[in-house]
Amino acid sequence: MPIAEATRFPHTLFAMIPIKIETESIRTSSRSQMIEVTSLVQKIVSRHNVQEGFVIVHVPHTTAAITINENADPDVKHDMLRKLAEMVPKHESYYQHGEGNSDSHVKTSLVGNSVTVLFTGGRLVLGTWQGIQFCEFDGPRTREMMVRVVSFD
Amino acid sequence: MPIAEATRFPHTLFAMIPIKIETESIRTSSRSQMIEVTSLVQKIVSRHNVQEGFVIVHVPHTTAAITINENADPDVKHDMLRKLAEMVPKHESYYQHGEGNSDSHVKTSLVGNSVTVLFTGGRLVLGTWQGIQFCEFDGPRTREMMVRVVSFD
Amino acid sequence: MPIAEATRFPHTLFAMIPIKIETESIRTSSRSQMIEVTSLVQKIVSRHNVQEGFVIVHVPHTTAAITINENADPDVKHDMLRKLAEMVPKHESYYQHGEGNSDSHVKTSLVGNSVTVLFTGGRLVLGTWQGIQFCEFDGPRTREMMVRVVSFD
């Protein structure tokens, strides 16, 4: 069997499953915070009973981000937020933006506000220590997260 | 009606719309600059009259990036570029690259050179304050942006 | 011919090619290192003989990342790794995580651990100087890279 066949599913073609974008609310409790949302995203995938594809998770804010990092030791989150705060302090003499959250905007573009996560067999493909982490950089607030499941079972 | 059905479109299956990659030119006017390209990307989506999907926007350069951030107050762009320049100065005693733009390369990988943006009902899904921002880090130059519309109407 | 037609392929609709996620091993040789994996990713695309689509490349680690940057002068990699090490040093008085690799976690979220790369005509769409760079931040180790080819020929 040629390699290309071995790596394909035994269907001839897939078709897209027509799933709508779903929106989830996230309540944050401090100015800077990382909240794991892996199970929330997994639940959305599972709900549709789809097997193969990927999810695009988008945070529709300019002072909150999303990343994939440590899901076990909370000290990692502490260290990451602390280092980010040191690299991008809340106050700088040259900031001009009147809202006092220029640091939150910078952190958002450094970390990014969307992730694309694969899934196979209905389960998100993440490493042992990986979790999807919602990053609040100007809280506490009620935030949103938008999820598009793209499946081609 | 079960949840899974409620979140699906009333089609049985979608098929992909066969849209080619489109390339747009962007003229920048200073060494570091953020230029909003939201309407340019929206125009590409609208031109195809597609409703559901996502666009992948890729910047084919190693000293220019793309991010999603503030679309209203220009002071935010000022503050972001200023902070990035302070974190990653143009000159460092240890830089070895002869072109004098090592800082531009670093900034590009920190910010990233592609974004994936959802759309629904033919409109990009962006928060109130979000705009797609092309980031020049070694201009002025004429740059390119490549857009792949993935629609499954 | 209207613009929308001019930018479409002469098919009515595409269907997804049902390709499984593929995993590649990467052996790194120092604590911080950038290893170009463009040809590895291209080989996976070529193996399937697909023409149009994109690949999602995911690094399932929390202390290794992936980015797109300089494929020619190795001095750029040196300068990037050096600057990252200066911005995020291995030791900080406030780090609490016991494994001594908090810096690696921070760098991973700054650079990101997945990239989405377009392809057309069977070839990855990258600029002249762009290469896909696997970024080791806590090596040497044997790492993995997961690749999902999404093609809609």
Short mmCIF file of C-alpha atoms in Angstrom, two decimals:
data_model
loop_
_atom_site.label_atom_id
_atom_site.label_comp_id
_atom_site.label_asym_id
_atom_site.label_seq_id
_atom_site.Cartn_x
_atom_site.Cartn_y
_atom_site.Cartn_z
CA MET A 1 0.00 0.00 0.00
CA PRO A 2 1.57 3.34 -0.99
CA ILE A 3 2.31 5.80 1.85
CA ALA A 4 -0.37 8.26 0.75
CA GLU A 5 -3.05 5.59 1.03
CA ALA A 6 -1.81 4.39 4.40
CA THR A 7 -2.26 7.88 5.82
CA ARG A 8 -5.77 8.37 4.53
CA PHE A 9 -9.05 7.38 6.02
CA PRO A 10 -10.96 4.68 4.17
CA HIS A 11 -13.46 7.15 2.75
CA THR A 12 -13.22 8.54 -0.73
CA LEU A 13 -14.03 12.07 0.28
CA PHE A 14 -15.14 13.98 3.33
CA ALA A 15 -17.75 16.67 3.47
CA MET A 16 -17.88 19.57 5.89
CA ILE A 17 -20.28 19.37 8.81
CA PRO A 18 -22.28 22.61 8.89
CA ILE A 19 -21.68 23.73 12.46
CA LYS A 20 -22.42 27.30 13.60
CA ILE A 21 -19.96 29.45 15.54
CA GLU A 22 -20.56 29.02 19.27
CA THR A 23 -19.92 31.69 21.90
CA GLU A 24 -18.91 31.00 25.50
CA SER A 25 -18.77 33.46 28.38
CA ILE A 26 -15.77 33.59 30.69
CA ARG A 27 -15.79 35.47 33.99
CA THR A 28 -12.35 36.62 35.11
CA SER A 29 -11.51 37.71 38.64
CA SER A 30 -8.29 39.72 38.47
CA ARG A 31 -6.43 42.10 36.15
CA SER A 32 -4.09 39.41 34.82
CA GLN A 33 -5.13 35.78 34.87
CA MET A 34 -4.82 32.55 32.91
CA ILE A 35 -7.92 30.34 32.97
CA GLU A 36 -7.84 26.90 31.46
CA VAL A 37 -10.65 26.36 28.94
CA THR A 38 -9.64 23.00 27.47
CA SER A 39 -12.66 21.11 28.83
CA LEU A 40 -14.99 23.86 27.61
CA VAL A 41 -13.61 23.55 24.06
CA GLN A 42 -13.64 19.73 24.26
CA LYS A 43 -17.28 19.83 25.34
CA ILE A 44 -18.21 21.83 22.25
CA VAL A 45 -16.45 19.31 19.99
CA SER A 46 -18.02 16.34 21.80
CA ARG A 47 -21.50 17.83 21.63
CA HIS A 48 -21.44 17.53 17.84
CA ASN A 49 -20.25 13.96 17.85
CA VAL A 50 -17.65 14.76 15.17
CA GLN A 51 -14.45 12.76 14.78
CA GLU A 52 -11.94 14.53 12.54
CA GLY A 53 -11.11 18.19 12.08
CA PHE A 54 -9.99 21.25 13.98
CA VAL A 55 -11.41 24.09 16.05
CA ILE A 56 -10.61 27.75 15.67
CA VAL A 57 -10.97 29.54 19.02
CA HIS A 58 -11.14 33.32 18.74
CA VAL A 59 -11.12 35.84 21.58
CA PRO A 60 -12.98 38.97 20.34
CA HIS A 61 -11.15 41.37 22.65
CA THR A 62 -8.08 43.59 22.33
CA THR A 63 -6.93 43.17 25.94
CA ALA A 64 -7.41 39.42 26.37
CA ALA A 65 -5.65 36.60 24.57
CA ILE A 66 -5.50 32.82 24.26
CA THR A 67 -2.56 30.43 24.25
CA ILE A 68 -1.68 26.79 24.78
CA ASN A 69 0.54 26.12 27.80
CA GLU A 70 1.02 24.21 31.09
CA ASN A 71 -2.10 22.51 32.45
CA ALA A 72 -0.61 21.10 35.66
CA ASP A 73 1.54 23.28 37.93
CA PRO A 74 -0.18 26.64 38.65
CA ASP A 75 3.25 28.12 39.39
CA VAL A 76 3.89 28.22 35.65
CA LYS A 77 0.96 30.59 35.17
CA HIS A 78 2.24 32.74 38.03
CA ASP A 79 5.71 32.91 36.48
CA MET A 80 4.38 33.65 32.99
CA LEU A 81 2.11 36.46 34.14
CA ARG A 82 4.84 37.89 36.36
CA LYS A 83 7.40 37.90 33.55
CA LEU A 84 4.91 39.44 31.10
CA ALA A 85 4.16 42.19 33.64
CA GLU A 86 7.85 42.87 34.02
CA MET A 87 8.44 42.99 30.26
CA VAL A 88 5.36 45.13 29.64
CA PRO A 89 4.67 47.23 32.75
CA LYS A 90 1.32 48.95 33.26
CA HIS A 91 2.95 52.38 33.29
CA GLU A 92 5.50 53.81 30.88
CA SER A 93 6.32 57.50 30.53
CA TYR A 94 5.67 57.35 26.78
CA TYR A 95 2.22 55.70 26.79
CA GLN A 96 -0.33 58.04 25.19
CA HIS A 97 -3.51 55.92 25.27
CA GLY A 98 -5.85 57.42 27.86
CA GLU A 99 -7.37 54.21 29.22
CA GLY A 100 -4.27 53.11 31.09
CA ASN A 101 -4.27 49.65 29.54
CA SER A 102 -1.66 49.95 26.78
CA ASP A 103 0.23 47.10 28.43
CA SER A 104 -2.83 44.87 28.01
CA HIS A 105 -2.92 45.62 24.28
CA VAL A 106 0.77 44.83 23.88
CA LYS A 107 0.49 41.54 25.78
CA THR A 108 -2.52 40.56 23.67
CA SER A 109 -0.59 40.90 20.41
CA LEU A 110 2.45 39.14 21.85
CA VAL A 111 0.42 36.14 23.02
CA GLY A 112 -2.18 36.24 20.22
CA ASN A 113 -5.96 36.10 20.34
CA SER A 114 -6.75 32.90 18.51
CA VAL A 115 -5.62 29.29 18.46
CA THR A 116 -6.32 26.50 16.01
CA VAL A 117 -6.50 23.11 17.72
CA LEU A 118 -6.65 19.76 15.91
CA PHE A 119 -8.91 16.92 16.95
CA THR A 120 -9.01 13.28 15.94
CA GLY A 121 -11.32 10.51 17.09
CA GLY A 122 -13.41 13.27 18.66
CA ARG A 123 -10.62 14.35 21.07
CA LEU A 124 -8.53 17.54 21.00
CA VAL A 125 -4.92 16.81 20.04
CA LEU A 126 -2.88 18.29 22.88
CA GLY A 127 0.37 17.20 24.50
CA THR A 128 0.38 15.74 28.02
CA TRP A 129 1.09 19.11 29.63
CA GLN A 130 -0.83 21.30 27.21
CA GLY A 131 -4.03 23.11 28.10
CA ILE A 132 -5.87 25.88 26.24
CA GLN A 133 -5.44 28.97 28.41
CA PHE A 134 -7.65 32.05 28.20
CA CYS A 135 -5.47 35.04 29.15
CA GLU A 136 -7.10 38.01 30.84
CA PHE A 137 -4.87 41.11 30.68
CA ASP A 138 -7.30 43.84 31.75
CA GLY A 139 -9.82 42.27 34.11
CA PRO A 140 -11.79 41.48 36.01
CA ARG A 141 -14.44 41.35 33.30
CA THR A 142 -16.95 39.08 31.63
CA ARG A 143 -15.31 37.97 28.40
CA GLU A 144 -16.27 35.95 25.36
CA MET A 145 -14.68 33.17 23.40
CA MET A 146 -15.90 32.14 19.94
CA VAL A 147 -15.45 28.62 18.69
CA ARG A 148 -15.79 27.38 15.12
CA VAL A 149 -15.69 23.59 14.80
CA VAL A 150 -14.51 22.57 11.34
CA SER A 151 -15.13 18.89 10.84
CA PHE A 152 -14.95 16.84 7.71
CA ASP A 153 -16.18 13.42 8.79
CA MET B 1 -34.36 19.51 19.51
CA PRO B 2 -31.01 18.19 20.79
CA ILE B 3 -28.24 20.77 21.32
CA ALA B 4 -26.13 19.45 18.45
CA GLU B 5 -28.97 20.03 16.01
CA ALA B 6 -29.71 23.50 17.35
CA THR B 7 -26.16 24.57 16.60
CA ARG B 8 -26.10 23.28 13.05
CA PHE B 9 -27.23 24.90 9.87
CA PRO B 10 -30.26 23.31 8.24
CA HIS B 11 -28.16 21.71 5.49
CA THR B 12 -27.10 18.10 5.56
CA LEU B 13 -23.54 18.80 4.47
CA PHE B 14 -21.47 21.66 3.22
CA ALA B 15 -19.00 21.59 0.38
CA MET B 16 -15.92 23.75 0.01
CA ILE B 17 -16.06 26.72 -2.33
CA PRO B 18 -13.02 26.51 -4.63
CA ILE B 19 -11.52 29.97 -4.12
CA LYS B 20 -7.94 30.77 -5.16
CA ILE B 21 -5.43 32.49 -2.89
CA GLU B 22 -5.56 36.24 -3.43
CA THR B 23 -2.62 38.61 -3.03
CA GLU B 24 -2.89 42.23 -1.95
CA SER B 25 -0.18 44.90 -2.03
CA ILE B 26 0.42 47.14 0.97
CA ARG B 27 2.58 50.26 0.79
CA THR B 28 4.12 51.22 4.12
CA SER B 29 5.62 54.62 4.88
CA SER B 30 7.88 54.23 7.91
CA ARG B 31 10.19 51.69 9.55
CA SER B 32 7.58 50.59 12.11
CA GLN B 33 3.92 50.96 11.39
CA MET B 34 0.56 49.34 11.99
CA ILE B 35 -1.89 49.63 9.09
CA GLU B 36 -5.46 48.43 9.45
CA VAL B 37 -6.46 46.01 6.69
CA THR B 38 -9.84 44.84 8.01
CA SER B 39 -11.84 46.38 5.17
CA LEU B 40 -9.43 44.94 2.59
CA VAL B 41 -9.95 41.43 3.98
CA GLN B 42 -13.72 41.98 4.30
CA LYS B 43 -13.85 43.09 0.66
CA ILE B 44 -12.23 39.82 -0.45
CA VAL B 45 -14.77 37.79 1.52
CA SER B 46 -17.69 39.88 0.23
CA ARG B 47 -16.54 39.61 -3.39
CA HIS B 48 -17.17 35.86 -3.31
CA ASN B 49 -20.60 36.19 -1.80
CA VAL B 50 -19.84 33.42 0.70
CA GLN B 51 -21.57 33.19 4.07
CA GLU B 52 -19.80 30.76 6.40
CA GLY B 53 -16.12 29.95 6.91
CA PHE B 54 -12.82 31.56 7.76
CA VAL B 55 -9.95 33.38 6.09
CA ILE B 56 -6.29 32.66 6.57
CA VAL B 57 -4.24 35.82 6.07
CA HIS B 58 -0.53 35.21 5.56
CA VAL B 59 2.25 37.81 5.37
CA PRO B 60 5.05 36.30 3.23
CA HIS B 61 7.81 38.38 4.87
CA THR B 62 10.26 37.82 7.74
CA THR B 63 10.27 41.44 8.91
CA ALA B 64 6.54 42.21 8.78
CA ALA B 65 3.73 40.65 10.78
CA ILE B 66 -0.03 40.70 11.26
CA THR B 67 -2.14 40.87 14.39
CA ILE B 68 -5.63 41.72 15.59
CA ASN B 69 -5.83 44.75 17.87
CA GLU B 70 -7.37 48.20 18.53
CA ASN B 71 -9.20 49.73 15.57
CA ALA B 72 -10.18 53.03 17.19
CA ASP B 73 -7.62 55.07 19.15
CA PRO B 74 -4.37 55.53 17.14
CA ASP B 75 -2.55 56.08 20.44
CA VAL B 76 -2.74 52.34 21.05
CA LYS B 77 -0.68 51.69 17.91
CA HIS B 78 1.82 54.31 19.02
CA ASP B 79 2.16 52.72 22.44
CA MET B 80 2.45 49.19 21.06
CA LEU B 81 5.16 50.10 18.53
CA ARG B 82 7.02 52.15 21.14
CA LYS B 83 6.99 49.33 23.69
CA LEU B 84 8.08 46.78 21.06
CA ALA B 85 10.97 49.06 20.07
CA GLU B 86 12.01 49.35 23.69
CA MET B 87 11.83 45.58 24.26
CA VAL B 88 13.62 44.80 21.00
CA PRO B 89 15.94 47.72 20.12
CA LYS B 90 17.40 48.09 16.63
CA HIS B 91 20.94 47.80 17.97
CA GLU B 92 22.38 45.24 20.37
CA SER B 93 26.08 44.55 20.86
CA TYR B 94 25.54 40.84 20.22
CA TYR B 95 23.59 41.03 16.94
CA GLN B 96 25.54 39.26 14.18
CA HIS B 97 23.17 39.57 11.21
CA GLY B 98 24.66 42.04 8.75
CA GLU B 99 21.49 43.70 7.50
CA GLY B 100 20.81 45.62 10.71
CA ASN B 101 17.25 44.37 11.01
CA SER B 102 17.54 41.59 13.58
CA ASP B 103 15.04 43.48 15.72
CA SER B 104 12.50 43.29 12.86
CA HIS B 105 12.91 39.50 12.69
CA VAL B 106 12.41 39.15 16.44
CA LYS B 107 9.30 41.35 16.45
CA THR B 108 7.86 39.36 13.53
CA SER B 109 8.07 36.06 15.42
CA LEU B 110 6.72 37.64 18.61
CA VAL B 111 3.67 39.08 16.85
CA GLY B 112 3.29 36.33 14.23
CA ASN B 113 2.83 36.50 10.48
CA SER B 114 -0.58 34.98 9.96
CA VAL B 115 -4.06 35.25 11.41
CA THR B 116 -7.12 33.07 10.96
CA VAL B 117 -10.34 35.07 11.08
CA LEU B 118 -13.83 33.57 11.23
CA PHE B 119 -16.75 34.88 9.24
CA THR B 120 -20.46 34.23 9.44
CA GLY B 121 -23.31 35.64 7.38
CA GLY B 122 -20.60 36.97 5.07
CA ARG B 123 -19.08 39.24 7.76
CA LEU B 124 -15.74 38.86 9.56
CA VAL B 125 -16.23 37.93 13.21
CA LEU B 126 -14.34 40.61 15.13
CA GLY B 127 -14.98 42.27 18.46
CA THR B 128 -16.11 45.91 18.63
CA TRP B 129 -12.57 47.20 19.04
CA GLN B 130 -10.78 44.62 16.93
CA GLY B 131 -9.19 45.38 13.58
CA ILE B 132 -6.76 43.30 11.51
CA GLN B 133 -3.46 45.18 11.67
CA PHE B 134 -0.63 44.71 9.19
CA CYS B 135 2.62 45.36 11.10
CA GLU B 136 5.60 46.79 9.22
CA PHE B 137 8.83 46.32 11.17
CA ASP B 138 11.44 47.17 8.51
CA GLY B 139 9.89 49.68 6.13
CA PRO B 140 9.10 51.68 4.25
CA ARG B 141 8.49 49.02 1.61
CA THR B 142 5.87 47.57 -0.68
CA ARG B 143 4.61 44.46 1.05
CA GLU B 144 2.25 41.63 0.26
CA MET B 145 -0.55 39.90 2.09
CA MET B 146 -2.00 36.57 0.94
CA VAL B 147 -5.56 35.63 1.68
CA ARG B 148 -7.15 32.20 1.43
CA VAL B 149 -10.92 32.22 1.88
CA VAL B 150 -12.15 28.84 3.15
CA SER B 151 -15.90 28.69 2.83
CA PHE B 152 -18.20 25.75 3.19
CA ASP B 153 -21.59 27.16 2.27
CA MET C 1 -16.16 37.58 -16.35
CA PRO C 2 -17.05 38.93 -12.88
CA ILE C 3 -14.20 39.17 -10.35
CA ALA C 4 -15.60 36.43 -8.15
CA GLU C 5 -15.51 33.97 -11.04
CA ALA C 6 -12.00 34.97 -12.07
CA THR C 7 -10.70 34.09 -8.62
CA ARG C 8 -12.30 30.67 -8.46
CA PHE C 9 -11.09 27.37 -9.74
CA PRO C 10 -13.09 25.92 -12.62
CA HIS C 11 -14.76 23.31 -10.42
CA THR C 12 -18.22 23.72 -9.02
CA LEU C 13 -17.32 22.51 -5.55
CA PHE C 14 -14.41 20.96 -3.75
CA ALA C 15 -14.53 18.11 -1.31
CA MET C 16 -12.16 17.51 1.57
CA ILE C 17 -9.45 14.89 1.17
CA PRO C 18 -9.60 12.61 4.23
CA ILE C 19 -5.97 12.76 5.41
CA LYS C 20 -4.96 11.61 8.90
CA ILE C 21 -2.82 13.69 11.26
CA GLU C 22 0.84 12.80 10.79
CA THR C 23 3.48 12.98 13.52
CA GLU C 24 7.16 13.71 12.92
CA SER C 25 10.02 13.36 15.40
CA ILE C 26 12.57 16.13 15.82
CA ARG C 27 15.84 15.64 17.70
CA THR C 28 17.24 18.86 19.16
CA SER C 29 20.82 19.29 20.35
CA SER C 30 20.90 22.32 22.64
CA ARG C 31 18.74 24.15 25.17
CA SER C 32 17.64 26.83 22.69
CA GLN C 33 17.64 26.11 18.99
CA MET C 34 15.77 26.90 15.78
CA ILE C 35 15.57 24.01 13.32
CA GLU C 36 14.11 24.53 9.87
CA VAL C 37 11.37 22.01 9.09
CA THR C 38 10.03 23.46 5.81
CA SER C 39 11.14 20.50 3.67
CA LEU C 40 9.68 18.06 6.19
CA VAL C 41 6.29 19.77 5.99
CA GLN C 42 6.52 20.07 2.19
CA LYS C 43 7.28 16.34 1.95
CA ILE C 44 4.08 15.52 3.85
CA VAL C 45 2.03 17.69 1.51
CA SER C 46 3.74 16.25 -1.60
CA ARG C 47 3.24 12.65 -0.44
CA HIS C 48 -0.52 13.09 -0.74
CA ASN C 49 -0.39 14.62 -4.18
CA VAL C 50 -2.82 17.34 -3.16
CA GLN C 51 -2.91 20.73 -4.86
CA GLU C 52 -4.95 23.25 -2.86
CA GLY C 53 -5.37 23.78 0.85
CA PHE C 54 -3.41 24.45 4.01
CA VAL C 55 -1.52 22.60 6.70
CA ILE C 56 -1.86 23.11 10.42
CA VAL C 57 1.41 22.30 12.18
CA HIS C 58 1.09 21.80 15.93
CA VAL C 59 3.88 21.35 18.45
CA PRO C 60 2.44 19.32 21.39
CA HIS C 61 4.88 20.73 23.96
CA THR C 62 4.80 23.60 26.45
CA THR C 63 8.50 24.46 26.16
CA ALA C 64 8.93 24.28 22.37
CA ALA C 65 7.33 26.45 19.71
CA ILE C 66 7.07 26.97 15.96
CA THR C 67 7.35 30.10 13.86
CA ILE C 68 8.00 31.25 10.31
CA ASN C 69 11.21 33.22 9.86
CA GLU C 70 14.56 33.59 8.02
CA ASN C 71 15.66 30.52 6.04
CA ALA C 72 18.99 31.84 4.79
CA ASP C 73 21.42 33.60 7.16
CA PRO C 74 21.96 31.51 10.35
CA ASP C 75 22.98 34.73 12.14
CA VAL C 76 19.31 35.68 12.28
CA LYS C 77 18.54 32.59 14.37
CA HIS C 78 21.47 33.42 16.64
CA ASP C 79 20.23 36.98 17.12
CA MET C 80 16.63 35.91 17.72
CA LEU C 81 17.54 33.30 20.32
CA ARG C 82 19.96 35.68 21.99
CA LYS C 83 17.40 38.46 22.23
CA LEU C 84 14.73 36.09 23.53
CA ALA C 85 17.15 34.85 26.21
CA GLU C 86 17.85 38.42 27.22
CA MET C 87 14.16 39.34 27.37
CA VAL C 88 13.24 36.16 29.23
CA PRO C 89 16.26 34.99 31.27
CA LYS C 90 16.45 31.46 32.68
CA HIS C 91 16.58 32.78 36.25
CA GLU C 92 14.38 35.38 37.91
CA SER C 93 14.08 35.89 41.65
CA TYR C 94 10.29 35.59 41.43
CA TYR C 95 10.00 32.33 39.47
CA GLN C 96 8.16 29.71 41.58
CA HIS C 97 7.99 26.76 39.16
CA GLY C 98 10.37 24.09 40.44
CA GLU C 99 11.61 22.73 37.12
CA GLY C 100 13.76 25.75 36.30
CA ASN C 101 12.24 26.20 32.85
CA SER C 102 9.73 29.00 33.39
CA ASP C 103 11.58 30.99 30.73
CA SER C 104 10.89 28.18 28.22
CA HIS C 105 7.16 28.36 28.96
CA VAL C 106 7.10 32.13 28.49
CA LYS C 107 9.01 31.98 25.19
CA THR C 108 6.65 29.26 23.94
CA SER C 109 3.58 31.44 24.45
CA LEU C 110 5.30 34.49 22.97
CA VAL C 111 6.31 32.64 19.80
CA GLY C 112 3.30 30.29 19.68
CA ASN C 113 3.08 26.55 19.18
CA SER C 114 1.23 26.21 15.92
CA VAL C 115 1.34 27.68 12.42
CA THR C 116 -1.14 27.45 9.56
CA VAL C 117 0.59 27.43 6.18
CA LEU C 118 -1.18 27.74 2.84
CA PHE C 119 -0.33 25.65 -0.19
CA THR C 120 -1.29 25.97 -3.84
CA GLY C 121 -0.31 23.83 -6.80
CA GLY C 122 1.05 21.36 -4.25
CA ARG C 123 3.67 23.83 -2.90
CA LEU C 124 3.73 25.63 0.46
CA VAL C 125 3.11 29.36 0.07
CA LEU C 126 6.11 31.00 1.73
CA GLY C 127 8.01 34.17 0.94
CA THR C 128 11.54 34.00 -0.50
CA TRP C 129 13.16 34.26 2.92
CA GLN C 130 10.56 32.37 4.91
CA GLY C 131 11.13 28.95 6.43
CA ILE C 132 9.10 27.05 9.03
CA GLN C 133 11.26 26.99 12.15
CA PHE C 134 10.83 24.55 15.00
CA CYS C 135 11.92 26.35 18.19
CA GLU C 136 13.43 24.32 21.01
CA PHE C 137 13.42 26.27 24.29
CA ASP C 138 14.25 23.52 26.79
CA GLY C 139 16.40 20.95 25.02
CA PRO C 140 18.13 18.89 24.07
CA ARG C 141 15.19 16.50 23.69
CA THR C 142 13.33 14.40 21.18
CA ARG C 143 10.29 16.41 20.21
CA GLU C 144 7.20 15.90 18.09
CA MET C 145 5.41 17.92 15.47
CA MET C 146 1.88 17.09 14.33
CA VAL C 147 0.70 17.97 10.85
CA ARG C 148 -2.87 18.03 9.57
CA VAL C 149 -3.14 18.52 5.81
CA VAL C 150 -6.46 20.10 4.90
CA SER C 151 -6.98 19.85 1.18
CA PHE C 152 -10.05 20.49 -0.85
CA ASP C 153 -9.06 19.49 -4.34
#
